[in-house]
mmCIF file of C-alpha atoms and ligand atoms in Angstrom:
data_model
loop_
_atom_site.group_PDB
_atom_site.id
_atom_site.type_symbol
_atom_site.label_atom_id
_atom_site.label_comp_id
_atom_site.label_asym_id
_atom_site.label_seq_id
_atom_site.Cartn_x
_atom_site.Cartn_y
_atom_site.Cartn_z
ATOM 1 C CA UNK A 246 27.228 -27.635 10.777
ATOM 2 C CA UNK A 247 24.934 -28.623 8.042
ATOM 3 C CA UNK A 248 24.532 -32.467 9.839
ATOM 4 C CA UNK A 249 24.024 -30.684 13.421
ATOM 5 C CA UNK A 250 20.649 -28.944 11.390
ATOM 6 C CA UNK A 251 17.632 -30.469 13.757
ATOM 7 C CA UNK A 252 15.152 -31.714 10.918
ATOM 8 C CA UNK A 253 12.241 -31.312 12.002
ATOM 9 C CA UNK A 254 9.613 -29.128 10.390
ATOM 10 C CA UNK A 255 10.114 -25.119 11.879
ATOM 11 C CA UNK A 256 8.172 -22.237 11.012
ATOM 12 C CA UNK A 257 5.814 -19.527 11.969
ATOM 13 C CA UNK A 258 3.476 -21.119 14.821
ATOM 14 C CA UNK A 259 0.954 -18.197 15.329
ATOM 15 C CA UNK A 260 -1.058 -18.873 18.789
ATOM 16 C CA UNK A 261 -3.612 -22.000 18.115
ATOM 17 C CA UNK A 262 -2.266 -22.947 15.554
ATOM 18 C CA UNK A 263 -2.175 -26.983 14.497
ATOM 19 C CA UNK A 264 0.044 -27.718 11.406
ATOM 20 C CA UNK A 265 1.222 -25.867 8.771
ATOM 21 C CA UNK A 266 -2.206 -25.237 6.484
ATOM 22 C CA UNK A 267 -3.656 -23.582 10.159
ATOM 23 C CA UNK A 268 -0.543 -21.450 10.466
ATOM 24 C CA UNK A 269 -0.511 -19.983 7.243
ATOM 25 C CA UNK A 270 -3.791 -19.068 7.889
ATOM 26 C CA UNK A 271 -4.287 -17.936 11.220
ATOM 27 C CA UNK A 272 -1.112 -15.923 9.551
ATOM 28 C CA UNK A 273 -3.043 -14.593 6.289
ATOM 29 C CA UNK A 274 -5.727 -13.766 8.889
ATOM 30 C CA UNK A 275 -3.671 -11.955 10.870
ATOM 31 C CA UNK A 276 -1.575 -9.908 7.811
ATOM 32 C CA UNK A 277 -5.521 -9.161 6.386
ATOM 33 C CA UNK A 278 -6.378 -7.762 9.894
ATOM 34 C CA UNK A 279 -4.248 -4.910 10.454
ATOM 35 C CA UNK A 280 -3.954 -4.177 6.361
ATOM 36 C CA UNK A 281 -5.134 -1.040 6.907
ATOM 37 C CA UNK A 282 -2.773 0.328 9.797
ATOM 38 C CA UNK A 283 0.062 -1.997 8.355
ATOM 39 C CA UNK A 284 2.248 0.905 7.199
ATOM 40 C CA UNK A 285 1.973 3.758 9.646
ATOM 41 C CA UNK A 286 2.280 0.974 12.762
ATOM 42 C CA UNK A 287 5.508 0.290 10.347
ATOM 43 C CA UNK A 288 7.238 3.277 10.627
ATOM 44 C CA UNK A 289 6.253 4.651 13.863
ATOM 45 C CA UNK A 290 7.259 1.564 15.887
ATOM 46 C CA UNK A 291 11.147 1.374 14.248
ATOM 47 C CA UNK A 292 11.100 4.927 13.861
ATOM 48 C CA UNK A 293 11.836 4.763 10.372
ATOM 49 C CA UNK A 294 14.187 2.809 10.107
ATOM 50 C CA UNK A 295 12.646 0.214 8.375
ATOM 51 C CA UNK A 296 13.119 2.334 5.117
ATOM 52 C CA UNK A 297 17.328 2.616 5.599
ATOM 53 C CA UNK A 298 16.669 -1.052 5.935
ATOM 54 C CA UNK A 299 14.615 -1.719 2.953
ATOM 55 C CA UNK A 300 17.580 0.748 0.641
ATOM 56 C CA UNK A 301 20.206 -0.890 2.282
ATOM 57 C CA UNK A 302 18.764 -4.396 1.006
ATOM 58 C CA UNK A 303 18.075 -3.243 -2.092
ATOM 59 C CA UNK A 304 21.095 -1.325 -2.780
ATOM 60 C CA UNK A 305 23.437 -5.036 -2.789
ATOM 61 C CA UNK A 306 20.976 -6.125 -5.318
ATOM 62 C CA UNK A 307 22.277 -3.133 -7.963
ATOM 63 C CA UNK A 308 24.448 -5.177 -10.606
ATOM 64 C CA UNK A 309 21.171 -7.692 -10.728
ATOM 65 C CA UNK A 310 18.755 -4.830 -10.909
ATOM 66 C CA UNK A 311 20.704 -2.546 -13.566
ATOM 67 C CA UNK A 312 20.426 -5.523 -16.071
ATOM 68 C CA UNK A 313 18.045 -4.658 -18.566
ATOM 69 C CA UNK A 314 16.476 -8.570 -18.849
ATOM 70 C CA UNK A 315 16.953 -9.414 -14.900
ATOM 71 C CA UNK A 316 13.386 -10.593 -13.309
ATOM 72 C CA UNK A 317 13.151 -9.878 -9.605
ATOM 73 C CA UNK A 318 10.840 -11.606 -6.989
ATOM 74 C CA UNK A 319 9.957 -9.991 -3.998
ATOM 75 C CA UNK A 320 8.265 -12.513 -1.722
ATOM 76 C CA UNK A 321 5.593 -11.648 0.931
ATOM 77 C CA UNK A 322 5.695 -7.981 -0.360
ATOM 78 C CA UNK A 323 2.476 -7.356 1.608
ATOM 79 C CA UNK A 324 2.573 -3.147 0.798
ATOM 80 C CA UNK A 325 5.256 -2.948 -0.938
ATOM 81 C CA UNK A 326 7.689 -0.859 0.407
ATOM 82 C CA UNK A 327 10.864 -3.332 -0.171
ATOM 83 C CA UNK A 328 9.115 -4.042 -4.272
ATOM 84 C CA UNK A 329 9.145 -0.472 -4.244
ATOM 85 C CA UNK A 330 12.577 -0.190 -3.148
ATOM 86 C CA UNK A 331 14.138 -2.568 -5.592
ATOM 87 C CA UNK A 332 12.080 -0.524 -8.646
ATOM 88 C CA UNK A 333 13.596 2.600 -7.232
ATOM 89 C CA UNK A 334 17.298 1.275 -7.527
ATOM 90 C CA UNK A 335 16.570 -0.326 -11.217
ATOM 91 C CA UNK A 336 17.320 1.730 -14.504
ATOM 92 C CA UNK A 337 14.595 3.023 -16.792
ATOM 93 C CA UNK A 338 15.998 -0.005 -19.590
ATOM 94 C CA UNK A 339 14.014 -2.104 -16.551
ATOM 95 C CA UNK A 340 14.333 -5.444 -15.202
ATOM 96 C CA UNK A 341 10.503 -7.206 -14.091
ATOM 97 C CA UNK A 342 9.765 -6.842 -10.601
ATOM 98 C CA UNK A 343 6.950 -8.632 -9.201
ATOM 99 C CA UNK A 344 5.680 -8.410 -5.797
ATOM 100 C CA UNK A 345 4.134 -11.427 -4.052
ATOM 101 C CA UNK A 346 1.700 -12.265 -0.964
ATOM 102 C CA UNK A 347 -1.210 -14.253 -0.252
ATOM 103 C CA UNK A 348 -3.252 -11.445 1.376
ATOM 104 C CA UNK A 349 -5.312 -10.047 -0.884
ATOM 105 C CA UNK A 350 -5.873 -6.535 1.605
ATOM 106 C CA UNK A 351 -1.948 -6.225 1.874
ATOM 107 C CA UNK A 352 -1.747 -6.081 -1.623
ATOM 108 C CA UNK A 353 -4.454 -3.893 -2.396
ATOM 109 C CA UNK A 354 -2.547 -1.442 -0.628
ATOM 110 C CA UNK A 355 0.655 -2.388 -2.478
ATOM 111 C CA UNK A 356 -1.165 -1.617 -5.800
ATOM 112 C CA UNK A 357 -2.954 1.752 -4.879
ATOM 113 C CA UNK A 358 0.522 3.236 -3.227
ATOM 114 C CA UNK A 359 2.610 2.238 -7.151
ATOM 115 C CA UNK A 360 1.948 5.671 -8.971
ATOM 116 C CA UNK A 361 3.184 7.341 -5.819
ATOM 117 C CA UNK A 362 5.815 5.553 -4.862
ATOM 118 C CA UNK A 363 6.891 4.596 -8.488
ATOM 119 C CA UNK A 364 10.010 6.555 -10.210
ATOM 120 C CA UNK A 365 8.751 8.547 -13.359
ATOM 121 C CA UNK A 366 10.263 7.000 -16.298
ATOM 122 C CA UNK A 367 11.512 3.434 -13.786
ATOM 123 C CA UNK A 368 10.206 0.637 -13.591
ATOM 124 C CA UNK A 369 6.977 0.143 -12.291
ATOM 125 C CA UNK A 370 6.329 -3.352 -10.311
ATOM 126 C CA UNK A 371 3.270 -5.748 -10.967
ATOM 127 C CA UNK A 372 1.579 -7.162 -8.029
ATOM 128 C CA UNK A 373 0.228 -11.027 -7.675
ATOM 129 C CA UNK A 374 -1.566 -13.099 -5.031
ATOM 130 C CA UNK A 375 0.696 -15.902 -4.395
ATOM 131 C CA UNK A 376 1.125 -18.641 -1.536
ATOM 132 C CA UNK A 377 5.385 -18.633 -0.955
ATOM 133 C CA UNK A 378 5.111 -21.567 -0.451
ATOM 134 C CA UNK A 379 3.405 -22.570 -3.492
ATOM 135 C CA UNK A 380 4.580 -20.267 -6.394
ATOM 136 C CA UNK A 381 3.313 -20.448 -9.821
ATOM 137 C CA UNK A 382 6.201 -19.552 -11.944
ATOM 138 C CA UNK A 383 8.705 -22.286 -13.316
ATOM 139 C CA UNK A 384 11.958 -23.151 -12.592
ATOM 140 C CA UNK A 385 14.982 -21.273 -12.602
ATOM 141 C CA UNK A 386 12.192 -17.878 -13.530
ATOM 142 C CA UNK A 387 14.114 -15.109 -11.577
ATOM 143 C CA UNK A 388 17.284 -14.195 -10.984
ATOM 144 C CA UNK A 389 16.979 -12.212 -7.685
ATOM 145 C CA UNK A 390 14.582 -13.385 -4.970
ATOM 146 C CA UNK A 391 13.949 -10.948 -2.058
ATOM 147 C CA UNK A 392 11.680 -10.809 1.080
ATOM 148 C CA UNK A 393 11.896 -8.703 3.412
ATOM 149 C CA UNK A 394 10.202 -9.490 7.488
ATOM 150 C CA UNK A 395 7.901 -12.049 5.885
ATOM 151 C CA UNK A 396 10.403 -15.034 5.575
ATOM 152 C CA UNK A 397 9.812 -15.425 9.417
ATOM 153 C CA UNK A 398 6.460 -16.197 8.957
ATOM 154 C CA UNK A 399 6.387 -18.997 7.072
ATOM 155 C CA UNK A 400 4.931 -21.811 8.208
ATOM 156 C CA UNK A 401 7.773 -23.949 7.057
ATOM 157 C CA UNK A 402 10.971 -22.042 6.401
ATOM 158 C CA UNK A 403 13.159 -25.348 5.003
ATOM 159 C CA UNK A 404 10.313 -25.777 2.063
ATOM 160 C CA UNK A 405 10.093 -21.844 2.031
ATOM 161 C CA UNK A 406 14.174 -21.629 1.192
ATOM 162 C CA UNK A 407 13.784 -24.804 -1.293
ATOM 163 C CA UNK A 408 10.840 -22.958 -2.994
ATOM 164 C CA UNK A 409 13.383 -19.844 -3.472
ATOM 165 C CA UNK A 410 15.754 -22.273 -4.911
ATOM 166 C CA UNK A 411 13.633 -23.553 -6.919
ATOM 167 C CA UNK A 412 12.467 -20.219 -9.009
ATOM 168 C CA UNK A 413 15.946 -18.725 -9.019
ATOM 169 C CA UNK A 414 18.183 -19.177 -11.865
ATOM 170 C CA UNK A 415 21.471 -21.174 -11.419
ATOM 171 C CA UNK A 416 23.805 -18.573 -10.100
ATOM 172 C CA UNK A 417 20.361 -16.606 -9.064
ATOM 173 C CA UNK A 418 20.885 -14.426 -5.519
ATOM 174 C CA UNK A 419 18.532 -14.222 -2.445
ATOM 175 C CA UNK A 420 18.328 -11.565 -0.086
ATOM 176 C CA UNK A 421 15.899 -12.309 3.260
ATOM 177 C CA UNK A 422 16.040 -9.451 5.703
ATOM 178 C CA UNK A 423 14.758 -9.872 8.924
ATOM 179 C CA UNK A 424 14.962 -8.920 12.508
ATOM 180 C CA UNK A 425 17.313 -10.808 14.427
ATOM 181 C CA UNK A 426 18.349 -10.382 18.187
ATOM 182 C CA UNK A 427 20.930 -8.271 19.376
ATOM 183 C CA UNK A 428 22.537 -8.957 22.110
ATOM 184 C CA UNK A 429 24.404 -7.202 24.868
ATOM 185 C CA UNK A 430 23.339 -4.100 26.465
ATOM 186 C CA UNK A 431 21.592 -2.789 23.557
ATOM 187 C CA UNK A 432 19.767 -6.255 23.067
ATOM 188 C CA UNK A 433 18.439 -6.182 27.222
ATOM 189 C CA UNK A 434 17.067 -2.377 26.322
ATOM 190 C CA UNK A 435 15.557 -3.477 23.070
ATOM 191 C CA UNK A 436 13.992 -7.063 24.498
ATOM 192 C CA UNK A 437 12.119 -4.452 26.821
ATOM 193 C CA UNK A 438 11.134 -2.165 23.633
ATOM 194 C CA UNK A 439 9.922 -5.092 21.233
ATOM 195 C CA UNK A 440 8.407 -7.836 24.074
ATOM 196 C CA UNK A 441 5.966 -5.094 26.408
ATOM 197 C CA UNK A 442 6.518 -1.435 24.559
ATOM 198 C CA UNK A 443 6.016 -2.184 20.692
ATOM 199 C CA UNK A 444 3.137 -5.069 21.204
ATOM 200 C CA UNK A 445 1.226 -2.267 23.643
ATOM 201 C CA UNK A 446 1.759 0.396 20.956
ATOM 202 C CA UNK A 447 1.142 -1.995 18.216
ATOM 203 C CA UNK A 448 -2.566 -3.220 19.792
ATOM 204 C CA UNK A 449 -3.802 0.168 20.445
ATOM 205 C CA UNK A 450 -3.336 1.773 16.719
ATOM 206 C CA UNK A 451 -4.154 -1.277 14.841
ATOM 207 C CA UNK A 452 -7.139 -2.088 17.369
ATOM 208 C CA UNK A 453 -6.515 -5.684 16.841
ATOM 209 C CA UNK A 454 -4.869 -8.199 19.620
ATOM 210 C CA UNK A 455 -2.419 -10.216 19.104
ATOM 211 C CA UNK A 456 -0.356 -9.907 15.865
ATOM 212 C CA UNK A 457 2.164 -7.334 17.827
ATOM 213 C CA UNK A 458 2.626 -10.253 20.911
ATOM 214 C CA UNK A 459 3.222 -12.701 17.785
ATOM 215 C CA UNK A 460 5.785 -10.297 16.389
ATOM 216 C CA UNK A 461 8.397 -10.792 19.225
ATOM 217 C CA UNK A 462 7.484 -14.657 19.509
ATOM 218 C CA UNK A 463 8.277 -15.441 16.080
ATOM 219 C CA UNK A 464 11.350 -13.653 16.103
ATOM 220 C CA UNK A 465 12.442 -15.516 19.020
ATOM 221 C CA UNK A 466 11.028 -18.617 17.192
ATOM 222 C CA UNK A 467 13.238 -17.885 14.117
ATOM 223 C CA UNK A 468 16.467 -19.868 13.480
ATOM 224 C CA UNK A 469 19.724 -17.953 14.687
ATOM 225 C CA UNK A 470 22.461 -16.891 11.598
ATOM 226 C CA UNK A 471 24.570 -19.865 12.141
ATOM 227 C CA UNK A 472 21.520 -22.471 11.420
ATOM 228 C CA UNK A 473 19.667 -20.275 9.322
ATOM 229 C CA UNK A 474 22.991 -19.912 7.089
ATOM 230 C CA UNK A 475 23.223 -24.374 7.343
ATOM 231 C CA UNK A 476 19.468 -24.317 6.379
ATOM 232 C CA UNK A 477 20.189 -21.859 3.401
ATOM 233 C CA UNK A 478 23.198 -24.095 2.482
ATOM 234 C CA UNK A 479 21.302 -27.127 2.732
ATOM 235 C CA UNK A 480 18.067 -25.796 0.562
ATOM 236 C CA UNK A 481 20.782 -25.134 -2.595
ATOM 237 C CA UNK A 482 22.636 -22.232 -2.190
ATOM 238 C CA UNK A 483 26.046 -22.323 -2.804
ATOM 239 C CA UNK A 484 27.011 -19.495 -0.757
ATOM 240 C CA UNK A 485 24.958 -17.922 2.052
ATOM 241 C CA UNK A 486 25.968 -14.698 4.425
ATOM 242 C CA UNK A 487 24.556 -12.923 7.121
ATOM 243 C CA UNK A 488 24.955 -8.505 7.762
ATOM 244 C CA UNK A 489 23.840 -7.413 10.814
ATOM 245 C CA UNK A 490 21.985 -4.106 10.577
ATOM 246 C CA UNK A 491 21.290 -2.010 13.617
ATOM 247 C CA UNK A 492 23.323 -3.633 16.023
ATOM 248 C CA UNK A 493 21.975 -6.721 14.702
ATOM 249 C CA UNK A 494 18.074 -5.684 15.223
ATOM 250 C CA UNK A 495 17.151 -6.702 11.779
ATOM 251 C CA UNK A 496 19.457 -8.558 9.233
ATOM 252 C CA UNK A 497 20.267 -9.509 6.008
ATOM 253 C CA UNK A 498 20.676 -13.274 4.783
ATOM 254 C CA UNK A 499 21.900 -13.306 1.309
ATOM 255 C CA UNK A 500 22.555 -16.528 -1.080
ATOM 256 C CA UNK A 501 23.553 -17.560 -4.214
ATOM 257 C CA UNK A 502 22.520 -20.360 -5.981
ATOM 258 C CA UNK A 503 24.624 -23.128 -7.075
ATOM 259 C CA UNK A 504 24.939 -23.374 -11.166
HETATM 260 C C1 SAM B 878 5.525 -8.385 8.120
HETATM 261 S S1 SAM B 878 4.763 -8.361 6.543
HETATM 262 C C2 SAM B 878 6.086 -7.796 5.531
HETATM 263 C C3 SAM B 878 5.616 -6.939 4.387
HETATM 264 C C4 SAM B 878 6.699 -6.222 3.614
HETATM 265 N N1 SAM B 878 7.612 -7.141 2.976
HETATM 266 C C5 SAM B 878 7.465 -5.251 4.462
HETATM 267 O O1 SAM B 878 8.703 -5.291 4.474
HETATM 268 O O2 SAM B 878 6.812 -4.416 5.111
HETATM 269 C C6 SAM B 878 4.706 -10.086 6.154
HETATM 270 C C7 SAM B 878 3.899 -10.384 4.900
HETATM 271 O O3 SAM B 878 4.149 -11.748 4.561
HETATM 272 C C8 SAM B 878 2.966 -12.259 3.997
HETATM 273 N N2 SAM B 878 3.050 -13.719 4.054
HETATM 274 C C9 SAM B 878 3.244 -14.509 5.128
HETATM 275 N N3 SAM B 878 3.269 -15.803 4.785
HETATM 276 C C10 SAM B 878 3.111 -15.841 3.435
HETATM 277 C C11 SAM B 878 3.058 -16.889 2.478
HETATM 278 N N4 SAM B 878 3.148 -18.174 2.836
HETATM 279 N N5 SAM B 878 2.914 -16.563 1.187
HETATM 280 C C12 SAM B 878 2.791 -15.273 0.800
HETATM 281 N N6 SAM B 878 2.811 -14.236 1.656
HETATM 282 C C13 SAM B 878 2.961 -14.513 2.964
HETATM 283 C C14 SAM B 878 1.858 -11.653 4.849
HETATM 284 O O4 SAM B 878 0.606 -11.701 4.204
HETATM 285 C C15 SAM B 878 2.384 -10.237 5.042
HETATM 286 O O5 SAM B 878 1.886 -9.351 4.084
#
């Protein structure tokens, strides 16, 4: 499998964009655009399932998160809710969690939802503004690594999975969810939900084009489990697995790092 992995350079490739500095931007641009509709667009268009999601990520992640020393990553956290999720699951002798993203207006709205969303007496996560790509802690910093529907739109997913690698400690564990295709007769209804229904919905809350047709496009973009699981492999991790969730809807990729 791992030899069959096409090497060429794949990630997000938002419409006009030229290389990989344009796509991450065009992304940022796009992530900064609809900050301020980001979470209710969220839950209304998956009906709310993105938080069983989110839990359900976090939840695998408890022996990590119940050590009192463990430092947790959560990459491309725009607001928050999966940070938020992994504080919520943590004891009060808390681990660090940091949240991550290089949009300054998703994060702003990461940072004024923490008292809420916090647990009284938890742990409380820190926010910074931080390229995925690019992070600035050293190696082998964290020993969980998380992100949850932003993954897919990096702009190189092969240096986004070695950059994971990188910061994680040896035996460190990696947990990517994102939405996937399902297939069958569920999948045919859904393609009709998430290609015409969601981006229609999508466009006339937000009252910005285009970032709900790019949803769909980079999800068909995105690798399938099989190669995503090789690429994982490949990057450094010693094991790598794949859980459907929702009939396969969204997923969860999970690694561990060689020691
Ligand atoms: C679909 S949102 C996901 C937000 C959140 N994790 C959630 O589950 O709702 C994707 C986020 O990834 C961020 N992002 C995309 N590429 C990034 C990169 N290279 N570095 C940091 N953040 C990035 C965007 O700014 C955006 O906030």
């Amino acid at each position: 499998m791992d030899q069959e992995i096409n090497q060429r350079i794949i990630g997000a490739s938002p419409a006009g964009a030229q290389d990989r500095e344009s796509a991450a931007q065009a992304v940022r641009e796009m992530f900064t655009s609809i900050a301020p509709r980001y979470d209710l667009l969220n839950h209304v268009l998956s009906f709310n399932i993105d938080r069983v999601w989110w839990w359900r990520t976090a939840r695998k992640f408890d022996a990590i998160l119940r050590r009192p020393q463990a430092r947790a990553l959560d990459l491309c956290c725009g607001t928050g809710d999966m940070t938020f999720a992994l504080s919520r699951r943590a004891n009060s002798s808390s681990p660090q969690i940091l949240g991550a993203d290089f949009s300054h207006a998703m994060l702003q709205r990461a940072a004024a939802k923490t008292a809420q969303k916090s647990k009284p007496g938890g742990t409380t996560p820190r926010w910074i503004e931080a390229d995925a790509l690019r992070l600035p802690f050293p190696d082998g910093h964290f020993n969980l690594v998380t992100s949850a529907f932003g993954f897919r739109n990096l702009a190189d997913y092969d240096a986004g999975l070695r950059e994971i690698v990188r910061v994680l400690t040896p035996g460190g564990e990696c947990g990517i969810l994102d939405f996937g295709e399902p297939s069958g007769v569920i999948g045919k209804c859904y393609r009709v939900y998430f290609k015409k229904v969601l981006p229609a919905i999508g466009t006339m809350i937000s009252g910005v084009r285009g970032p709900y047709a790019y949803l769909p496009a980079s999800v068909e973009r995105f690798p399938a489990p099989d190669e995503m699981l090789g690429r994982m492999r490949q990057a450094g991790f010693r094991t790598a697995s794949w859980t459907p969730y929702s009939f396969g809807i969204a997923g969860l990729y999970r690694g561990v790092k060689r020691s």
